[in-house]
Amino acid sequence: MAEKYQSREERRKQMQANQHKKKRKKPKNKFLTFIKRLILVCFILGLAGVIAGISTFAYYASSSPKLTKKQLSDPIPSVIKDKNNKTVTTLGAQNRKYIDYEELPKQMENAILSTEDTRFYQHHGIDPIRLGGAVVANFTKGFGSEGASTLTQQVVSMALNNKNEKTLKRKAQEAWLAIQLERKYTKHEILEMYVNKVYMSDGVFGFETAAEHYYGKSLSKLSLPEIAVLAGMPQSPNNYNPFDHPDLTKKRRDIVLYMMYKNHKITKDEMEKAQAAPVSAGLVKEKERNTNANKYPAFVNEVIKEVQRLGNYNVYADGLTIYTTLDSSAQQYTEKILNTNSIINYPDKKMQAGIALVDTKTGEIRALGGGRNMKLDRGFNYAVDTKRSPGSTIKPILDYGPAIEYLHWSTGHRLNDVATTYSDGTPINDWDNRFLGKMSMRKALYLSRNIPAYETYKEVGKERAIRFAKKLGLDLNRKEIVESSSIGGGVQVSPLQMASAYAAFGNEGIYNKPHAIRKIVLRDGVTEIKPHVQSKIAMSDYTAYMITDVLKDVLTKGTGTTAHIPGLPAAGKTGTTNFDKNDLAKYGILSSSVQDSWFAGYTTRYSLAVWTGYESEKGKKYGVTRPYQTVAQQIYRHLMRYVSEGKETPDFTMPKSVVRMGSELYIRGYIDTAIDKKSVTQDAPANVHAAYDADSNKITVTWDYKGSGATFNVSGTINGSAASFGSTSGKSITVANPKAGATYVFNVTATVNGVKSKAASTSVTVPGGSTDTKADDNQNKQPEDNAQKQPDANNSNTNSNTDTDTNQSGENKDNTGSDKRTNSGNSNGNGSENSGNGSKDNNNSPGNSSGTGTSSGNGSSANNGAGTNGNGSSGSNGTNGTNGTNGTKGTKGTNTNGGNSPNKGENSSGNASANNNTGSE
């Protein structure tokens, strides 16, 4: 038993030891359990994903459209419509020559398959190996980085026209249809579809057509390098176009040759020889190239570019309906201007021109003139592609616009046209080699003086100038902007850019990017693609209006009078660029000739920019001679008049942020100190009227004012004593409870931006008052003051405009003001008021005898006496006048004769001290 017990004890201990071991191994078991569970979860999720993927694929595949043989082989043309939704032209389906598989050169087939689908003859529509490589690339480099499409799938994609989207639906449908395509057609038939349907740039479809288009011969006659060029184009037709991008074409061609070598289709020696051949070898010469002729090529080319920017669409094969901004009538007239001499008398056939017409409010392109006598459908477009110096048309953009926007200059800001040099000592000149001295910014701009423009640019600064230009769509290269850029040097622009930039000046400072497309409707007739065009504030409304107001003067009295259209509110700017001395001598060019001649102008409806000049030929330059330097203005005048005819074109509206003083404009709230103060005048109030209302016992003063934003100050007198009646921004004031019998004089001035106008005056007498009090007052006065001022029985109004406020008190103050008094002898006389500077005229008064006296001070007084009993021998001396007051009446003269003959006293003047009066018979 003991042995058994011992064995039991041993077994118990052994069991405990085993339990401790298990506890020590437990963490390892948990980790393994976690891994196992994770793998199981991943497997389940993966299985679920596969099931979901299969389900999704099945769903998308079931909704795949059916493809016809025509869709698989023929491109579907696109339709272009104008702004009125009328069809302009159709693109595609015209320029294609069909080739059977049997006619396809074997080397061409090898090049295509080596590049596009090396396992074409091994797969059944989709290639799992190619797909696996694409999946890895998409995970490592991002979705869509590498395509897995076989050549069969590409045929399907071209037929579906959905290649712009990299979506699961698209891929699923392409894969499913590719499998179906492989079941229905042979490999050779599918390859035949591909080589005839693929797009090859320039509106060309298929390899056979491309061979004749680019090399002027059939596909069977192409060399290995030429075959490689064509085989590499389908990946990106426009980028690998040998006419337009020879450098990119060479790189792509060499890749194709390497792929052919890698797939054992050519030897290494053949590859290297072909790679060494220049891309230009064998290409059709530029003058002999013939592309698919379209209506309005300049505009259509811009449409094609915009379509490509909006997505990976093919206007020649995708069956798009493109709604454009084209004004067909304006475009037809533009073509007529450029391609005939019936409107413009051009000097020769070599002179070129670029025209861009846009809508001022929206930026929509209405017409484009790509050049004169253009033979190439996709050739150089002088309206869009040209990059020429703008000359002085840049001044509102780099100089004066920023000066108003950032420095708050007025149009009257004073500048100096004097001898000046750039910082490196190079002198600046104008075409006339003259210096006109001091002038306003307005004059400097409408006369297009270079030195004031440069001085303005210096004050604005390079950074602010570039910032202003960038907001107008001119993304200028900061390194290329130099001091001479202030007058156009180092700047390269196109007519379309200038038309759009100037449109912002006519659109209250709002810039719209130029665009030719309103919307695109895809082949399904439902899906719409619209360009994102957003209006942006490029400048303040005051800057836009003030520049516009000055540029209106360019057309009427400046450098652009040839462009003037009577009755049409418009603004614009001329621009020319000169040759340097070396070119003048080298090419025998007249010193008065220019390289470029511009005109950019706008109304509230349209903005139009025109460039004219010559292209260099065989290294030789040509200049625009002086008689033809206005051709750009002539083109502008004819086209702008044509598009504006029969349409109401409102004038530009001055915003509230601008005030006009005289002929110049100022920003409200900013005082420009650098102005000619003599030229600054402020309009005075008009039609000032004062009336007393007995019912309300108030005087109401009203006036008119043609300007805006003025503060009106009303001052004057009450019975000759100075008074202030306050200020207002309105056009009326009231005076409550006026003094009965008092005469109120009101002087109204207008003040804008610290500039005060002349005064406009009126007066009114309030009825009432005590006559007894007046009589008592008269008895207490000296005899010579015993004259009564007789007011009119009714209220009286008198209006006058004077340079300063009129002081009409009884005393003469500051040599102004007047005293009006009627003197009488033994009998009363009637007196009337006459205003003037310190003078008083008294009317004849009857008396028993007459005397005359004069008294001088700041004012003079003459009393005319009429005798009734005879001729007085002489009048006694009058009393001395007091300083600054009116002289008193002379004393009674001695009668010597009984006749009735009046005596007149003579006027005499004196200084402030009293002088003796002298009587006369």
PDB file of C-alpha atoms in Angstrom, residues 194-359:
ATOM      1  CA  TYR A 194      -8.566  48.438 -83.712  1.00  0.00           C
ATOM      2  CA  VAL A 195      -6.290  49.615 -86.517  1.00  0.00           C
ATOM      3  CA  ASN A 196      -9.217  51.370 -88.246  1.00  0.00           C
ATOM      4  CA  LYS A 197     -10.987  52.874 -85.235  1.00  0.00           C
ATOM      5  CA  VAL A 198      -8.138  54.198 -83.089  1.00  0.00           C
ATOM      6  CA  TYR A 199      -7.699  57.976 -82.943  1.00  0.00           C
ATOM      7  CA  MET A 200      -4.389  59.356 -84.260  1.00  0.00           C
ATOM      8  CA  SER A 201      -4.686  63.142 -83.514  1.00  0.00           C
ATOM      9  CA  ASP A 202      -5.494  65.963 -85.982  1.00  0.00           C
ATOM     10  CA  GLY A 203      -8.959  64.505 -86.565  1.00  0.00           C
ATOM     11  CA  VAL A 204      -7.413  61.388 -88.109  1.00  0.00           C
ATOM     12  CA  PHE A 205      -8.650  57.835 -87.455  1.00  0.00           C
ATOM     13  CA  GLY A 206      -6.866  54.602 -88.197  1.00  0.00           C
ATOM     14  CA  PHE A 207      -3.285  53.731 -89.087  1.00  0.00           C
ATOM     15  CA  GLU A 208      -3.725  53.848 -92.859  1.00  0.00           C
ATOM     16  CA  THR A 209      -5.097  57.389 -92.740  1.00  0.00           C
ATOM     17  CA  ALA A 210      -2.402  58.406 -90.260  1.00  0.00           C
ATOM     18  CA  ALA A 211       0.325  57.090 -92.586  1.00  0.00           C
ATOM     19  CA  GLU A 212      -0.901  59.304 -95.420  1.00  0.00           C
ATOM     20  CA  HIS A 213      -1.536  62.258 -93.113  1.00  0.00           C
ATOM     21  CA  TYR A 214       1.872  62.315 -91.441  1.00  0.00           C
ATOM     22  CA  TYR A 215       4.103  60.733 -94.093  1.00  0.00           C
ATOM     23  CA  GLY A 216       2.223  61.194 -97.360  1.00  0.00           C
ATOM     24  CA  LYS A 217       2.286  57.467 -98.238  1.00  0.00           C
ATOM     25  CA  SER A 218       0.437  54.248 -97.517  1.00  0.00           C
ATOM     26  CA  LEU A 219       1.074  52.090 -94.478  1.00  0.00           C
ATOM     27  CA  SER A 220       2.841  49.442 -96.532  1.00  0.00           C
ATOM     28  CA  LYS A 221       5.581  51.881 -97.555  1.00  0.00           C
ATOM     29  CA  LEU A 222       6.553  53.105 -94.086  1.00  0.00           C
ATOM     30  CA  SER A 223      10.021  52.535 -92.659  1.00  0.00           C
ATOM     31  CA  LEU A 224      10.615  50.934 -89.245  1.00  0.00           C
ATOM     32  CA  PRO A 225      11.105  54.293 -87.433  1.00  0.00           C
ATOM     33  CA  GLU A 226       7.913  55.634 -89.055  1.00  0.00           C
ATOM     34  CA  ILE A 227       5.961  52.518 -88.071  1.00  0.00           C
ATOM     35  CA  ALA A 228       7.202  52.893 -84.491  1.00  0.00           C
ATOM     36  CA  VAL A 229       6.019  56.520 -84.397  1.00  0.00           C
ATOM     37  CA  LEU A 230       2.479  55.543 -85.396  1.00  0.00           C
ATOM     38  CA  ALA A 231       2.375  52.509 -83.096  1.00  0.00           C
ATOM     39  CA  GLY A 232       3.200  54.710 -80.118  1.00  0.00           C
ATOM     40  CA  MET A 233       0.547  57.371 -80.762  1.00  0.00           C
ATOM     41  CA  PRO A 234      -2.701  55.716 -79.490  1.00  0.00           C
ATOM     42  CA  GLN A 235      -1.633  55.994 -75.840  1.00  0.00           C
ATOM     43  CA  SER A 236      -1.792  59.827 -76.051  1.00  0.00           C
ATOM     44  CA  PRO A 237      -2.484  60.948 -79.640  1.00  0.00           C
ATOM     45  CA  ASN A 238      -2.140  64.705 -79.213  1.00  0.00           C
ATOM     46  CA  ASN A 239       0.980  64.527 -77.044  1.00  0.00           C
ATOM     47  CA  TYR A 240       2.717  62.157 -79.459  1.00  0.00           C
ATOM     48  CA  ASN A 241       1.729  64.075 -82.595  1.00  0.00           C
ATOM     49  CA  PRO A 242       5.016  64.320 -84.563  1.00  0.00           C
ATOM     50  CA  PHE A 243       3.982  67.632 -86.104  1.00  0.00           C
ATOM     51  CA  ASP A 244       3.407  69.324 -82.761  1.00  0.00           C
ATOM     52  CA  HIS A 245       5.639  67.501 -80.248  1.00  0.00           C
ATOM     53  CA  PRO A 246       8.691  65.961 -81.931  1.00  0.00           C
ATOM     54  CA  ASP A 247      10.613  65.578 -78.660  1.00  0.00           C
ATOM     55  CA  LEU A 248       7.866  63.609 -76.941  1.00  0.00           C
ATOM     56  CA  THR A 249       7.296  61.643 -80.115  1.00  0.00           C
ATOM     57  CA  LYS A 250      10.937  60.528 -80.227  1.00  0.00           C
ATOM     58  CA  LYS A 251      10.866  59.258 -76.649  1.00  0.00           C
ATOM     59  CA  ARG A 252       7.692  57.295 -77.299  1.00  0.00           C
ATOM     60  CA  ARG A 253       9.010  55.935 -80.609  1.00  0.00           C
ATOM     61  CA  ASP A 254      12.189  54.678 -78.967  1.00  0.00           C
ATOM     62  CA  ILE A 255      10.149  52.877 -76.299  1.00  0.00           C
ATOM     63  CA  VAL A 256       8.154  51.120 -79.018  1.00  0.00           C
ATOM     64  CA  LEU A 257      11.370  50.046 -80.741  1.00  0.00           C
ATOM     65  CA  TYR A 258      12.733  48.694 -77.470  1.00  0.00           C
ATOM     66  CA  MET A 259       9.515  46.739 -76.839  1.00  0.00           C
ATOM     67  CA  MET A 260       9.770  45.231 -80.333  1.00  0.00           C
ATOM     68  CA  TYR A 261      13.334  44.199 -79.615  1.00  0.00           C
ATOM     69  CA  LYS A 262      12.359  42.806 -76.206  1.00  0.00           C
ATOM     70  CA  ASN A 263       9.627  40.701 -77.827  1.00  0.00           C
ATOM     71  CA  HIS A 264      12.057  39.455 -80.490  1.00  0.00           C
ATOM     72  CA  LYS A 265      10.339  41.248 -83.374  1.00  0.00           C
ATOM     73  CA  ILE A 266      13.464  43.168 -84.425  1.00  0.00           C
ATOM     74  CA  THR A 267      17.173  42.795 -83.800  1.00  0.00           C
ATOM     75  CA  LYS A 268      19.226  45.042 -81.564  1.00  0.00           C
ATOM     76  CA  ASP A 269      20.980  46.482 -84.588  1.00  0.00           C
ATOM     77  CA  GLU A 270      17.628  47.350 -86.222  1.00  0.00           C
ATOM     78  CA  MET A 271      16.465  48.936 -82.979  1.00  0.00           C
ATOM     79  CA  GLU A 272      19.548  51.134 -82.627  1.00  0.00           C
ATOM     80  CA  LYS A 273      19.522  52.268 -86.256  1.00  0.00           C
ATOM     81  CA  ALA A 274      15.839  53.162 -86.033  1.00  0.00           C
ATOM     82  CA  GLN A 275      16.334  55.035 -82.754  1.00  0.00           C
ATOM     83  CA  ALA A 276      19.120  57.069 -84.325  1.00  0.00           C
ATOM     84  CA  ALA A 277      16.861  58.320 -87.136  1.00  0.00           C
ATOM     85  CA  PRO A 278      15.468  61.866 -86.643  1.00  0.00           C
ATOM     86  CA  VAL A 279      11.743  62.040 -85.983  1.00  0.00           C
ATOM     87  CA  SER A 280      11.293  64.673 -88.678  1.00  0.00           C
ATOM     88  CA  ALA A 281      12.604  62.303 -91.346  1.00  0.00           C
ATOM     89  CA  GLY A 282       9.856  61.513 -93.819  1.00  0.00           C
ATOM     90  CA  LEU A 283       7.221  63.839 -92.326  1.00  0.00           C
ATOM     91  CA  VAL A 284       5.069  65.846 -94.716  1.00  0.00           C
ATOM     92  CA  LYS A 285       6.391  69.395 -95.055  1.00  0.00           C
ATOM     93  CA  GLU A 286       4.413  72.009 -93.183  1.00  0.00           C
ATOM     94  CA  LYS A 287       3.237  73.863 -96.296  1.00  0.00           C
ATOM     95  CA  GLU A 288       1.931  70.633 -97.803  1.00  0.00           C
ATOM     96  CA  ARG A 289       0.018  69.430 -94.770  1.00  0.00           C
ATOM     97  CA  ASN A 290      -3.699  69.104 -95.173  1.00  0.00           C
ATOM     98  CA  THR A 291      -6.003  68.495 -92.260  1.00  0.00           C
ATOM     99  CA  ASN A 292      -9.712  68.033 -91.933  1.00  0.00           C
ATOM    100  CA  ALA A 293     -11.121  71.434 -92.870  1.00  0.00           C
ATOM    101  CA  ASN A 294     -13.653  72.743 -90.357  1.00  0.00           C
ATOM    102  CA  LYS A 295     -15.796  75.822 -90.304  1.00  0.00           C
ATOM    103  CA  TYR A 296     -14.349  78.624 -88.161  1.00  0.00           C
ATOM    104  CA  PRO A 297     -11.070  76.802 -87.418  1.00  0.00           C
ATOM    105  CA  ALA A 298      -9.751  79.260 -84.798  1.00  0.00           C
ATOM    106  CA  PHE A 299     -12.853  78.981 -82.650  1.00  0.00           C
ATOM    107  CA  VAL A 300     -13.303  75.230 -83.213  1.00  0.00           C
ATOM    108  CA  ASN A 301      -9.671  74.621 -82.219  1.00  0.00           C
ATOM    109  CA  GLU A 302     -10.253  76.424 -78.933  1.00  0.00           C
ATOM    110  CA  VAL A 303     -13.371  74.317 -78.362  1.00  0.00           C
ATOM    111  CA  ILE A 304     -11.372  71.112 -78.914  1.00  0.00           C
ATOM    112  CA  LYS A 305      -8.754  72.256 -76.393  1.00  0.00           C
ATOM    113  CA  GLU A 306     -11.408  72.998 -73.796  1.00  0.00           C
ATOM    114  CA  VAL A 307     -13.070  69.626 -74.363  1.00  0.00           C
ATOM    115  CA  GLN A 308      -9.758  67.921 -73.677  1.00  0.00           C
ATOM    116  CA  ARG A 309      -9.262  69.996 -70.507  1.00  0.00           C
ATOM    117  CA  LEU A 310     -12.699  68.939 -69.276  1.00  0.00           C
ATOM    118  CA  GLY A 311     -11.942  65.243 -69.647  1.00  0.00           C
ATOM    119  CA  ASN A 312     -10.502  62.486 -71.770  1.00  0.00           C
ATOM    120  CA  TYR A 313     -13.041  62.981 -74.537  1.00  0.00           C
ATOM    121  CA  ASN A 314     -12.503  62.599 -78.267  1.00  0.00           C
ATOM    122  CA  VAL A 315     -14.525  65.134 -80.223  1.00  0.00           C
ATOM    123  CA  TYR A 316     -13.981  63.148 -83.412  1.00  0.00           C
ATOM    124  CA  ALA A 317     -15.366  59.833 -82.186  1.00  0.00           C
ATOM    125  CA  ASP A 318     -17.328  60.182 -78.952  1.00  0.00           C
ATOM    126  CA  GLY A 319     -20.593  61.531 -80.313  1.00  0.00           C
ATOM    127  CA  LEU A 320     -20.616  64.650 -78.139  1.00  0.00           C
ATOM    128  CA  THR A 321     -23.000  67.567 -78.461  1.00  0.00           C
ATOM    129  CA  ILE A 322     -20.994  70.659 -77.583  1.00  0.00           C
ATOM    130  CA  TYR A 323     -22.883  73.843 -76.756  1.00  0.00           C
ATOM    131  CA  THR A 324     -20.549  76.794 -77.274  1.00  0.00           C
ATOM    132  CA  THR A 325     -20.518  80.557 -76.716  1.00  0.00           C
ATOM    133  CA  LEU A 326     -19.979  81.346 -80.407  1.00  0.00           C
ATOM    134  CA  ASP A 327     -21.735  84.294 -82.033  1.00  0.00           C
ATOM    135  CA  SER A 328     -21.899  82.935 -85.578  1.00  0.00           C
ATOM    136  CA  SER A 329     -22.620  86.308 -87.127  1.00  0.00           C
ATOM    137  CA  ALA A 330     -19.659  87.953 -85.376  1.00  0.00           C
ATOM    138  CA  GLN A 331     -17.417  85.037 -86.350  1.00  0.00           C
ATOM    139  CA  GLN A 332     -18.423  85.277 -90.015  1.00  0.00           C
ATOM    140  CA  TYR A 333     -17.663  88.996 -90.041  1.00  0.00           C
ATOM    141  CA  THR A 334     -14.333  88.360 -88.324  1.00  0.00           C
ATOM    142  CA  GLU A 335     -13.398  85.859 -91.048  1.00  0.00           C
ATOM    143  CA  LYS A 336     -14.403  88.407 -93.686  1.00  0.00           C
ATOM    144  CA  ILE A 337     -12.242  91.108 -92.091  1.00  0.00           C
ATOM    145  CA  LEU A 338      -9.220  88.822 -92.046  1.00  0.00           C
ATOM    146  CA  ASN A 339      -9.500  87.033 -95.368  1.00  0.00           C
ATOM    147  CA  THR A 340     -10.628  89.783 -97.727  1.00  0.00           C
ATOM    148  CA  ASN A 341      -9.624  93.357 -98.501  1.00  0.00           C
ATOM    149  CA  SER A 342     -13.222  94.525 -98.722  1.00  0.00           C
ATOM    150  CA  ILE A 343     -13.176  95.941 -95.189  1.00  0.00           C
ATOM    151  CA  ILE A 344      -9.508  96.523 -94.360  1.00  0.00           C
ATOM    152  CA  ASN A 345      -6.852  97.576 -96.840  1.00  0.00           C
ATOM    153  CA  TYR A 346      -3.887  95.448 -95.766  1.00  0.00           C
ATOM    154  CA  PRO A 347      -0.393  96.352 -97.001  1.00  0.00           C
ATOM    155  CA  ASP A 348       0.349  92.796 -98.214  1.00  0.00           C
ATOM    156  CA  LYS A 349      -0.566  89.136 -97.741  1.00  0.00           C
ATOM    157  CA  LYS A 350       2.149  88.562 -95.161  1.00  0.00           C
ATOM    158  CA  MET A 351       0.688  90.856 -92.531  1.00  0.00           C
ATOM    159  CA  GLN A 352      -0.949  88.772 -89.812  1.00  0.00           C
ATOM    160  CA  ALA A 353      -3.635  89.579 -87.265  1.00  0.00           C
ATOM    161  CA  GLY A 354      -5.179  87.976 -84.212  1.00  0.00           C
ATOM    162  CA  ILE A 355      -8.650  88.905 -82.965  1.00  0.00           C
ATOM    163  CA  ALA A 356     -10.455  87.978 -79.753  1.00  0.00           C
ATOM    164  CA  LEU A 357     -14.006  89.101 -78.952  1.00  0.00           C
ATOM    165  CA  VAL A 358     -15.461  88.227 -75.539  1.00  0.00           C
ATOM    166  CA  ASP A 359     -18.564  89.111 -73.592  1.00  0.00           C
TER     167      ASP A 359
END
